[in-house]
C-alpha atoms as a printed R data frame, in Angstrom:
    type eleno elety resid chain resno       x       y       z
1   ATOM     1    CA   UNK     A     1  10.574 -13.451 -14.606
2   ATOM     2    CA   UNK     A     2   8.999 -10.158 -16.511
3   ATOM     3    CA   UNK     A     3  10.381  -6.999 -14.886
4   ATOM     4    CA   UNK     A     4   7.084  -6.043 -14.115
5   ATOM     5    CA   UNK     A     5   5.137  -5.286 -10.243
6   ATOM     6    CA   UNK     A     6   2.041  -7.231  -9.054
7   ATOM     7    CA   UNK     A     7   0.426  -5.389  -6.317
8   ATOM     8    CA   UNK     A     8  -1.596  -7.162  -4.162
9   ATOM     9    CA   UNK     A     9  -3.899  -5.435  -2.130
10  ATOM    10    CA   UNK     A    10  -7.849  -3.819  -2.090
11  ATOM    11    CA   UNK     A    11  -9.745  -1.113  -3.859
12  ATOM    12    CA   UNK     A    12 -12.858   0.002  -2.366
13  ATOM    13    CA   UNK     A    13 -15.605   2.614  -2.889
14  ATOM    14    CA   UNK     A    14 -14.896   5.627  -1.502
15  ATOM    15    CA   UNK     A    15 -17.026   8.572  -0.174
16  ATOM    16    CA   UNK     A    16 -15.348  11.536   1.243
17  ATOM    17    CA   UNK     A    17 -16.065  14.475   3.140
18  ATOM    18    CA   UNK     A    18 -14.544  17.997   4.494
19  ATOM    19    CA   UNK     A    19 -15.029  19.512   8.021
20  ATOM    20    CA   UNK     A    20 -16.826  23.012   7.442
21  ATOM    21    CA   UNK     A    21 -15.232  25.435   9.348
22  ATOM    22    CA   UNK     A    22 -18.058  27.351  10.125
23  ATOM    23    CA   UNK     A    23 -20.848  24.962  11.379
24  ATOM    24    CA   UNK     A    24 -18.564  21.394  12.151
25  ATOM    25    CA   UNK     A    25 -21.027  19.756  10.437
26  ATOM    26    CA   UNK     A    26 -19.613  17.342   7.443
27  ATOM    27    CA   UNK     A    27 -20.081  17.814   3.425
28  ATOM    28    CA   UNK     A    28 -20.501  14.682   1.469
29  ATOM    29    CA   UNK     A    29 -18.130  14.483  -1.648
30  ATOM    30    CA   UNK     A    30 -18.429  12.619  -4.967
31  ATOM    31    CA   UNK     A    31 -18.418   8.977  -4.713
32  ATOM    32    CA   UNK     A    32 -14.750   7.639  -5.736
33  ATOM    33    CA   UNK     A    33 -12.485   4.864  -5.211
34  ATOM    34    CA   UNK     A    34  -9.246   4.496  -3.113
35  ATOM    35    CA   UNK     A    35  -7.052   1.850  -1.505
36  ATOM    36    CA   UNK     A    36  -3.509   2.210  -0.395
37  ATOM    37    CA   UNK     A    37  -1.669  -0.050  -2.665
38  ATOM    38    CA   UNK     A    38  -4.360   0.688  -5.748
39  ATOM    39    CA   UNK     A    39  -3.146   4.228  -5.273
40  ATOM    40    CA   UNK     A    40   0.595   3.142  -5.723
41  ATOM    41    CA   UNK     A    41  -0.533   0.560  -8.397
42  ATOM    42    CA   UNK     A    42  -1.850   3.786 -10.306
43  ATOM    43    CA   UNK     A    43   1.158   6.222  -9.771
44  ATOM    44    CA   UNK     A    44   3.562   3.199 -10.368
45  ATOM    45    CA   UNK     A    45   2.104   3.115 -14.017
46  ATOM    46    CA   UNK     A    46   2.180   6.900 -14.821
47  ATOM    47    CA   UNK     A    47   5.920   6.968 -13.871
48  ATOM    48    CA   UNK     A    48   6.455   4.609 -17.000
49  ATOM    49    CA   UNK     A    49   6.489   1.318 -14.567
50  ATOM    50    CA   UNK     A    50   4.674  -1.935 -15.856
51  ATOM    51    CA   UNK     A    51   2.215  -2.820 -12.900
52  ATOM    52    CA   UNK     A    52  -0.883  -5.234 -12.273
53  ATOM    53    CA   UNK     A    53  -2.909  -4.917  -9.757
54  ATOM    54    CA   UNK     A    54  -4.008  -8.493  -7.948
55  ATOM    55    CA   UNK     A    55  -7.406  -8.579  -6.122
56  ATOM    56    CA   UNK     A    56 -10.804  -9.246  -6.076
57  ATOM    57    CA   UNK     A    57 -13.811  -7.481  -6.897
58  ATOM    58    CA   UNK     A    58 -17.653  -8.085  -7.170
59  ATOM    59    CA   UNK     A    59 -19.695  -8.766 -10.351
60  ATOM    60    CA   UNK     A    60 -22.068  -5.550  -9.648
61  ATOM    61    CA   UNK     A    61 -21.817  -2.450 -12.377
62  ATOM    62    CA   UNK     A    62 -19.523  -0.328  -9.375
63  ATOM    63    CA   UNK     A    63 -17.085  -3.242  -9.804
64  ATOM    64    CA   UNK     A    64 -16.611  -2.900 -13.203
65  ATOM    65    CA   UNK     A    65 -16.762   1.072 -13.327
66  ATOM    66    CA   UNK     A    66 -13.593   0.950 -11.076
67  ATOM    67    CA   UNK     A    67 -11.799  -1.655 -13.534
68  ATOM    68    CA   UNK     A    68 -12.488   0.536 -16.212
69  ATOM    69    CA   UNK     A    69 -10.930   3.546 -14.503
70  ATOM    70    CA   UNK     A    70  -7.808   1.295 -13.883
71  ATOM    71    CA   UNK     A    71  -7.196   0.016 -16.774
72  ATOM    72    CA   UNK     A    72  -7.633   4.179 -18.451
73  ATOM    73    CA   UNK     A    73  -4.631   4.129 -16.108
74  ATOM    74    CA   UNK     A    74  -2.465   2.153 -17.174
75  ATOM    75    CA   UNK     A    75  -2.784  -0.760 -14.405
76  ATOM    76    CA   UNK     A    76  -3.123  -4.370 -15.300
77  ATOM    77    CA   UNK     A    77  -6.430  -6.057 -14.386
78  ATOM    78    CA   UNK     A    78  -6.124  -9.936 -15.637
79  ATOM    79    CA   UNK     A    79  -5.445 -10.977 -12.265
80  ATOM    80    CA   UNK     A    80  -8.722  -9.057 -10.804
81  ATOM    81    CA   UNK     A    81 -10.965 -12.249 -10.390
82  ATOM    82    CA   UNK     A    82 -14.868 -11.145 -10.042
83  ATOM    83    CA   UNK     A    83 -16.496 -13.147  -7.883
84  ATOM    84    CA   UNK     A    84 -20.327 -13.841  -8.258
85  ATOM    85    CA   UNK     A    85 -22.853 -12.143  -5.861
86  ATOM    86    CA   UNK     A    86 -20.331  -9.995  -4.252
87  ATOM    87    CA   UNK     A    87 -19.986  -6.088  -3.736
88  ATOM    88    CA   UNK     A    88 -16.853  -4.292  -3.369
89  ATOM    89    CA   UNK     A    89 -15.878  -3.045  -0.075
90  ATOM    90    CA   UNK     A    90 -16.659   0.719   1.370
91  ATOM    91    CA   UNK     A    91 -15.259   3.412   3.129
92  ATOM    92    CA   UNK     A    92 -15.547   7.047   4.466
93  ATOM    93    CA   UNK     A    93 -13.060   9.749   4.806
94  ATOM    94    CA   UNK     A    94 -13.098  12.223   7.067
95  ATOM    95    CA   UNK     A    95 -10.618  15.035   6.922
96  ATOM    96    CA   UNK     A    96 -10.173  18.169   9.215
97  ATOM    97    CA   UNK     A    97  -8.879  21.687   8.328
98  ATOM    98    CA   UNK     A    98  -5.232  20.525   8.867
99  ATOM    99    CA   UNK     A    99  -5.640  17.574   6.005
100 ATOM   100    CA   UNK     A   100  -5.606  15.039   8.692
101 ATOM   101    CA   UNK     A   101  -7.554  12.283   8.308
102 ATOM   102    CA   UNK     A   102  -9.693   9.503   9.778
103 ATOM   103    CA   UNK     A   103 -11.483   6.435   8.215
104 ATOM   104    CA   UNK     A   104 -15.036   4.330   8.390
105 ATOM   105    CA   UNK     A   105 -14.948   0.696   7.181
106 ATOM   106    CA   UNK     A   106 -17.451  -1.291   5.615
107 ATOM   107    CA   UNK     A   107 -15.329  -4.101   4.393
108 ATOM   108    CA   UNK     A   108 -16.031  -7.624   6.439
109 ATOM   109    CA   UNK     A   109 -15.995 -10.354   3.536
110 ATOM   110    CA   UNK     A   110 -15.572  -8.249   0.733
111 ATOM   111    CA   UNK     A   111 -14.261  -9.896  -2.236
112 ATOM   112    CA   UNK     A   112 -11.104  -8.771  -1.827
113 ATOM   113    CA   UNK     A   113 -10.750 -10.735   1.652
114 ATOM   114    CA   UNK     A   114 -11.754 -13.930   0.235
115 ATOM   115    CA   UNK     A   115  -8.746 -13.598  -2.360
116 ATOM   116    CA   UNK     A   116  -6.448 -16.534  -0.941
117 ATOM   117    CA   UNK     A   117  -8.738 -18.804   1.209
118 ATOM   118    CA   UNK     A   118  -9.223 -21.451  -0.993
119 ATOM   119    CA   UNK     A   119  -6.156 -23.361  -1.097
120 ATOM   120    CA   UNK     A   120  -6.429 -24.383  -4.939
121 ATOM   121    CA   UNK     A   121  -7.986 -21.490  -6.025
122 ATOM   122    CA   UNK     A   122  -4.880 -19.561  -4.177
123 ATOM   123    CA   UNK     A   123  -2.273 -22.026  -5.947
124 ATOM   124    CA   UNK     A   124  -3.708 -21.583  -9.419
125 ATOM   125    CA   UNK     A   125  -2.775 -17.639  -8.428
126 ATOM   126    CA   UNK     A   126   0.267 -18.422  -6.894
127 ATOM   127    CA   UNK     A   127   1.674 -19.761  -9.732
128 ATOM   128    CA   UNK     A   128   1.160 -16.597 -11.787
129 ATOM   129    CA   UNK     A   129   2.676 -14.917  -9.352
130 ATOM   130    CA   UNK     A   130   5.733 -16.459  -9.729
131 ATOM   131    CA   UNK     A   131   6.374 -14.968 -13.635
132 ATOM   132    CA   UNK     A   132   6.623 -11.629 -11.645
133 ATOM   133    CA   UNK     A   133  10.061 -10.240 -10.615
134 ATOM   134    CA   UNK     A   134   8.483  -7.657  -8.039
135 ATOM   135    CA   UNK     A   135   5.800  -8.510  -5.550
136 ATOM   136    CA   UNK     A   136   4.385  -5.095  -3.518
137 ATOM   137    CA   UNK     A   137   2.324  -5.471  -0.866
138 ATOM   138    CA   UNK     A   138   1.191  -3.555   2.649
139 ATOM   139    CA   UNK     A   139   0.010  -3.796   5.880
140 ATOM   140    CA   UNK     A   140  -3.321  -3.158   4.925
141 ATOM   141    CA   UNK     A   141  -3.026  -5.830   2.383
142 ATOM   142    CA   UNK     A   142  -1.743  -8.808   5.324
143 ATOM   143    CA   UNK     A   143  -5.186  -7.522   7.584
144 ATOM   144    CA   UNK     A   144  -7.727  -8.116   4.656
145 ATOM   145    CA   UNK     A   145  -7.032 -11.985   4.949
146 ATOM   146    CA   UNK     A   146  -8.040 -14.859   7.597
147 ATOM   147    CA   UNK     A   147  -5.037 -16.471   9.815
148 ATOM   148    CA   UNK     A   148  -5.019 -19.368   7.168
149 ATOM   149    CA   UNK     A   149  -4.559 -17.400   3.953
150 ATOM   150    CA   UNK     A   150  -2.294 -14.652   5.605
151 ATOM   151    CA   UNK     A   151   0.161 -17.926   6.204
152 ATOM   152    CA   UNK     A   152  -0.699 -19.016   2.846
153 ATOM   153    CA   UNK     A   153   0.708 -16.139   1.218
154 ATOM   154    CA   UNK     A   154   3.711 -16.464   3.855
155 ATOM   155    CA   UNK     A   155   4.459 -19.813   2.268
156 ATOM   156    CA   UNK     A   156   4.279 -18.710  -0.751
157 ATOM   157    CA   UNK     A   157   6.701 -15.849  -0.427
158 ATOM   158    CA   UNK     A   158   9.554 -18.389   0.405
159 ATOM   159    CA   UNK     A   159   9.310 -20.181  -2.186
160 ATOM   160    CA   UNK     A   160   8.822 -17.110  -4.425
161 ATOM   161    CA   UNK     A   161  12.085 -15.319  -3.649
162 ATOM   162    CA   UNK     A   162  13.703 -18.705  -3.034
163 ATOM   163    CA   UNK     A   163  12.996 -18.668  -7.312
164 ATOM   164    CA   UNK     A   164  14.539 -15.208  -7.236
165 ATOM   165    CA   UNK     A   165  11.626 -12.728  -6.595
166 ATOM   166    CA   UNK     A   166  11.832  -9.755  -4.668
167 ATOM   167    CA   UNK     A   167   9.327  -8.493  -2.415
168 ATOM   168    CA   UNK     A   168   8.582  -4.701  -1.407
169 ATOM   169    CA   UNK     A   169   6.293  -4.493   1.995
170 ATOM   170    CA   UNK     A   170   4.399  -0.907   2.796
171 ATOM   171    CA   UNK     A   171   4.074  -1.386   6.723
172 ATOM   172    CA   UNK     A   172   0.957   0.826   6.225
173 ATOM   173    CA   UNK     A   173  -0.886   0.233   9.710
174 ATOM   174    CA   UNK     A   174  -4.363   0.346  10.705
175 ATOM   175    CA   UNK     A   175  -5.117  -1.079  14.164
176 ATOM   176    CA   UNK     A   176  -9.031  -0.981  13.462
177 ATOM   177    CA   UNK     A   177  -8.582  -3.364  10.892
178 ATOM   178    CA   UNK     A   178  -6.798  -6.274  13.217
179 ATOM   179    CA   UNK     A   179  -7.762  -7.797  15.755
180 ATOM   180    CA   UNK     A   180  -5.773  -6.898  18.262
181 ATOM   181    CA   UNK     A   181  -2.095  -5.927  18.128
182 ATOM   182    CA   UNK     A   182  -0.495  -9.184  18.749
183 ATOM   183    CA   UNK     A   183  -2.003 -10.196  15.581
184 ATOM   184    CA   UNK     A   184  -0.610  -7.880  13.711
185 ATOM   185    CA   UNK     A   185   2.799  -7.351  15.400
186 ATOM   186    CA   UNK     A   186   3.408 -11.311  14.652
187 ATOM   187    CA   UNK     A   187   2.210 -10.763  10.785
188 ATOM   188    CA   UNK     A   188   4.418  -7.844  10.288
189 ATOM   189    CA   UNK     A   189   7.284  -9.885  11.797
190 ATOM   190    CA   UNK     A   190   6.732 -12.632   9.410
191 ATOM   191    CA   UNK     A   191   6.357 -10.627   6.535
192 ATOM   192    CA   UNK     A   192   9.993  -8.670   7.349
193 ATOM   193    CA   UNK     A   193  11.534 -11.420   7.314
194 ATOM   194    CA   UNK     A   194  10.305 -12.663   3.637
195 ATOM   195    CA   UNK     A   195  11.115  -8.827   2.532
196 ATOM   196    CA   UNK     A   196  13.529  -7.494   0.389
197 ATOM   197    CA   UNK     A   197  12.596  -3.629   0.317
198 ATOM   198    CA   UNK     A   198  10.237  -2.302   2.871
199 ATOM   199    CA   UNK     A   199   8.991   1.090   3.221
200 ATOM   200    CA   UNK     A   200   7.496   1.700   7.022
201 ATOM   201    CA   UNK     A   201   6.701   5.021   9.004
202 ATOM   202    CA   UNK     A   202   8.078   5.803  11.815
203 ATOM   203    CA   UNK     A   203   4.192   6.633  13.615
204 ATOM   204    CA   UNK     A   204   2.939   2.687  13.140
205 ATOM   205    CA   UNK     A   205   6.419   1.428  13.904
206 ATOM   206    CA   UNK     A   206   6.333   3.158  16.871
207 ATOM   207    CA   UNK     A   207   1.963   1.907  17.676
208 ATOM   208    CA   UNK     A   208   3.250  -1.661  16.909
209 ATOM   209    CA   UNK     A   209   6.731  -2.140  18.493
210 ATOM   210    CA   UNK     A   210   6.791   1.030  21.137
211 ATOM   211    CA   UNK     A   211   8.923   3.844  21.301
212 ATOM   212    CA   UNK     A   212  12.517   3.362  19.531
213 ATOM   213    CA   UNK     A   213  14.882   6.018  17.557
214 ATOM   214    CA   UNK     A   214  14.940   5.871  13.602
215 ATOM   215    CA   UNK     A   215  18.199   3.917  13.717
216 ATOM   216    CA   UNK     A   216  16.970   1.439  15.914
217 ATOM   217    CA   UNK     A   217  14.217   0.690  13.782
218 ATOM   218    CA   UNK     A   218  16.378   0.401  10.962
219 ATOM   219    CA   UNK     A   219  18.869  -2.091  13.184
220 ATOM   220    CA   UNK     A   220  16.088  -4.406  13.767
221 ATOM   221    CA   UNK     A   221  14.515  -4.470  10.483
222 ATOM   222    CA   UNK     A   222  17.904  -5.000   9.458
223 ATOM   223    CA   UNK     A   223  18.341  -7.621  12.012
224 ATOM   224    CA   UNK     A   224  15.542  -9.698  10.249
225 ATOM   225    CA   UNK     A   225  17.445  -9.783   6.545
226 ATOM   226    CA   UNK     A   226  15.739  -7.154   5.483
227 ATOM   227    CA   UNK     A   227  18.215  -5.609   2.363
228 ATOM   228    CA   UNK     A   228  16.474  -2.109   2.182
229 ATOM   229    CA   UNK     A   229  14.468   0.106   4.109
230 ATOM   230    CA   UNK     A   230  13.188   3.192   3.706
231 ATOM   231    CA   UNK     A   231  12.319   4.411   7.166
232 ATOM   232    CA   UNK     A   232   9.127   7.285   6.214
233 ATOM   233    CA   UNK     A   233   8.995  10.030   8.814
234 ATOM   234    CA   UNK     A   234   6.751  12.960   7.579
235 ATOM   235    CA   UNK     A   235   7.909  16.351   7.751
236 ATOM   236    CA   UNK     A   236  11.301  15.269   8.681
237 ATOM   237    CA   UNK     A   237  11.977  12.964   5.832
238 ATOM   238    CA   UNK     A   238  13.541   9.543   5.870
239 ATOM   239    CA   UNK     A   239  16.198   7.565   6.842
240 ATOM   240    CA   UNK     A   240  17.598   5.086   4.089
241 ATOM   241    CA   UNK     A   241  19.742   2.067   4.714
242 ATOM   242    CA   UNK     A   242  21.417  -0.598   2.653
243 ATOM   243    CA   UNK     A   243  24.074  -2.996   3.965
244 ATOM   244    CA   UNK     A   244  26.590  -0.446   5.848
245 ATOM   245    CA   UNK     A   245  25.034   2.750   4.198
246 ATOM   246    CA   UNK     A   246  22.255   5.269   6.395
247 ATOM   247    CA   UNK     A   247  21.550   8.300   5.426
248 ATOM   248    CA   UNK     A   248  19.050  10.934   6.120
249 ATOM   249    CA   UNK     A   249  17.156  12.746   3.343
250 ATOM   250    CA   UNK     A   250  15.529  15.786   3.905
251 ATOM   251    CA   UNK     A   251  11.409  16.050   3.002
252 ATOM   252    CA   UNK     A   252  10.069  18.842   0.638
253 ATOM   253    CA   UNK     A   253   8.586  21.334   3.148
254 ATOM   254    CA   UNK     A   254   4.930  22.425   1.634
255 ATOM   255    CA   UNK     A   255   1.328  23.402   2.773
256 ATOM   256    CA   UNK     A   256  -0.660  20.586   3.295
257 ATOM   257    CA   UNK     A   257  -3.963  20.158   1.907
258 ATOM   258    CA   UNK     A   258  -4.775  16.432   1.902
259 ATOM   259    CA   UNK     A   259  -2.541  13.988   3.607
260 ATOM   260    CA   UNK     A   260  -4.046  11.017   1.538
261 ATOM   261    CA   UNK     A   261  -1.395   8.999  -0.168
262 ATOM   262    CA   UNK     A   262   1.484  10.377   0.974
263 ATOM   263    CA   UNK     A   263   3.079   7.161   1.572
264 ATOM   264    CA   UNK     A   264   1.464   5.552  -1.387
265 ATOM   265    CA   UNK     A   265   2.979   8.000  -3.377
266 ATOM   266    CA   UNK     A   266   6.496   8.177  -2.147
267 ATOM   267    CA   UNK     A   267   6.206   4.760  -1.872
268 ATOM   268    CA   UNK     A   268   5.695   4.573  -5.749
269 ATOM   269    CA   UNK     A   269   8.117   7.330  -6.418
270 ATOM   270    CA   UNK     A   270  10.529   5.337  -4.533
271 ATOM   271    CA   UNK     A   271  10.306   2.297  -6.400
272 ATOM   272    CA   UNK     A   272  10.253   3.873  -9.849
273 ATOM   273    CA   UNK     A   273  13.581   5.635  -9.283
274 ATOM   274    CA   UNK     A   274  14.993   2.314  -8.144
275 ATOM   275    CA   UNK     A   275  14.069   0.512 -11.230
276 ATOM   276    CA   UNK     A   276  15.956   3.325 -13.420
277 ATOM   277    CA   UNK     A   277  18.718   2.655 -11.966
278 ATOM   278    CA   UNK     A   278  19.055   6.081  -9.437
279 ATOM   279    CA   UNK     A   279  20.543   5.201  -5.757
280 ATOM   280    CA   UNK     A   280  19.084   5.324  -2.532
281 ATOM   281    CA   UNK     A   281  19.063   9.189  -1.923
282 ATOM   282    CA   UNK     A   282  18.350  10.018  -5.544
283 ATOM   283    CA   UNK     A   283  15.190   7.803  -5.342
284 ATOM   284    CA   UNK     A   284  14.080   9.196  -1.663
285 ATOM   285    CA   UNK     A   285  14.353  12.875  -3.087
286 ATOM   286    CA   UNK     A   286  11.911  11.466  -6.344
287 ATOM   287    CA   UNK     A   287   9.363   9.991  -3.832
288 ATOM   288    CA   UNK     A   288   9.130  13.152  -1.920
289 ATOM   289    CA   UNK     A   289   8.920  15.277  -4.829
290 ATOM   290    CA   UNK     A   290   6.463  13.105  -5.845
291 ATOM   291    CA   UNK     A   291   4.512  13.002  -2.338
292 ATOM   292    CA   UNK     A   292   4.829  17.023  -1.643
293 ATOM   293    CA   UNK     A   293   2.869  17.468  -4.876
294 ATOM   294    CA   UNK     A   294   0.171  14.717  -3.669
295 ATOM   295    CA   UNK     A   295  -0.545  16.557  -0.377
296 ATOM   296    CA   UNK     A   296  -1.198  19.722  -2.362
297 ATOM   297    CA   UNK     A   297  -4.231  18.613  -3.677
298 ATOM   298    CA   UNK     A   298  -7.920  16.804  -2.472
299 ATOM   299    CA   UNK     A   299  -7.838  13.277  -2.739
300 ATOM   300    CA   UNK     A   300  -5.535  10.501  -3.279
301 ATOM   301    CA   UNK     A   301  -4.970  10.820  -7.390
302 ATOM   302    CA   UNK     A   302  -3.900  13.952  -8.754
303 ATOM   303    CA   UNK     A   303  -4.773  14.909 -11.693
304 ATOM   304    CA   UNK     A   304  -2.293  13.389 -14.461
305 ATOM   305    CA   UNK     A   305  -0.862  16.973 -15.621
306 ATOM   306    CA   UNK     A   306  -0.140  17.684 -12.290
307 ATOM   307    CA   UNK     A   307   2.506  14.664 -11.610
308 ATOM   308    CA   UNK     A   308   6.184  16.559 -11.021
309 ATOM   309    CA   UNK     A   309   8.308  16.608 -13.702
């Protein structure tokens, strides 16, 4: 297997805007791009990582604007299939003077949802799959797909790290984007148990499975054969376990500005450190370096001179 990540996941077009302070009234932004795992995709490759990003995308000019942009960073894009007749996906941000923020969806049968409902069309991709050591993938990911092709990619997994892959899950959660939270609480449950490394917050633990303390969310992650997790709460930190080991690390204290990627970024940070070979608390303290520099600026990518040292 090449020591390299395939995220799977969706990229749409993105248009932003910024409460005014003075009149409430919202400012439209440039038009951009975002998704969560593109935006760890992207800071995966410009902390030296070898990543391809594995989605769908339309055959329109915006389509191939955002490959372009990629690819000028660094992220594979040979398993990006265009399909014919099809726009990307859309979305609005909306964030208030604290850097909060809240999201509009224009997504139903984008491209990027139709990525594993044919059954041979999902083998062919399976199979390349398979050459990968590291598969990432997130909540967000699991809602884009139908019932069928969400236990598609469930098969899949098994017989992936049954080969000797590993899999990293983001339990980024969006309850708009399922349809109700049984749904979802049954698809995150399957895909903990087919996870090697997973990387939730402590807010959409807490929305899916009710009120519990860090370590109990560890214990019963743990208790589904999960090896790692990285428990992601905020301002206070995380809380990192492996086998016996917990520990608490401490988050970089800063000004907010833009909440957007925080996760994505740690989450990237995170998994870089791992693959050089740093522990578990050497590798939480480079994600939230990494993440306290993200929330200092507008928008989910930072500028490349302005990644941490």
């Amino acid at each position: 297997m090449r020591n390299t990540v395939a995220v799977i996941g969706e990229c749409m077009l993105e248009v932003s805007s910024l409460a005014d302070e003075k009149n409430q009234s919202s400012l439209p932004s440039v038009l951009s791009f975002g998704g969560d795992t593109l935006n760890t995709a992207i800071y995966l490759a410009r902390l030296g990582v070898d990543v391809d990003y594995v989605s769908a995308l339309g055959d329109d000019d915006m389509s191939s604007w955002m490959l372009s942009r990629w690819r000028e960073e660094g992220v594979g894009c040979n398993l990006v299939n265009r399909l014919q007749d099809a726009v990307p996906g859309l979305y609005m941000i909306q964030i208030d003077e604290h850097g909060e923020r809240s999201f509009l969806y224009w997504r139903a049968n984008s491209p990027a949802t139709r990525l594993f409902d044919d059954p041979k069309e999902a083998e062919v991709l399976f199979e390349k799959l398979m050459a990968y050591q590291h598969i990432y993938l997130s909540g967000i990911s699991l809602a884009l797909y139908a019932e069928a092709a969400r236990h598609r990619l469930f098969d899949f997994f098994k017989q992936y790290r049954a080969q000797g892959g590993n899999v990293i899950f983001d339990g980024n959660y969006r309850p708009k984007l399922w349809s109700s939270p049984e749904v979802a609480r049954d698809a995150y449950e399957h895909m903990y148990r087919l996870a090697d490394l997973v990387l939730p917050t402590d807010e959409d633990e807490t929305l899916l499975f009710g009120a519990e303390q860090p370590q109990e969310v560890v214990a019963r992650l743990q208790a589904l054969g999960v090896s790692e997790v990285v428990l992601k709460m905020g301002a206070k930190g995380c809380l990192i376990a492996a086998d016996s080991q917990l520990d608490a690390v401490s988050a970089e204290v800063v000004k907010v500005v833009d909440s957007t990627a925080a996760g994505d970024s740690f989450n990237a940070g995170f998994i870089a450190a791992r693959f050089q070979g740093h522990d578990l608390i050497a590798a939480s303290q480079a994600a939230n370096r990494l993440a306290s520099v993200v929330i200092q600026h507008r928008g989910a990518i930072i500028p490349a001179d302005a990644m941490p040292d």
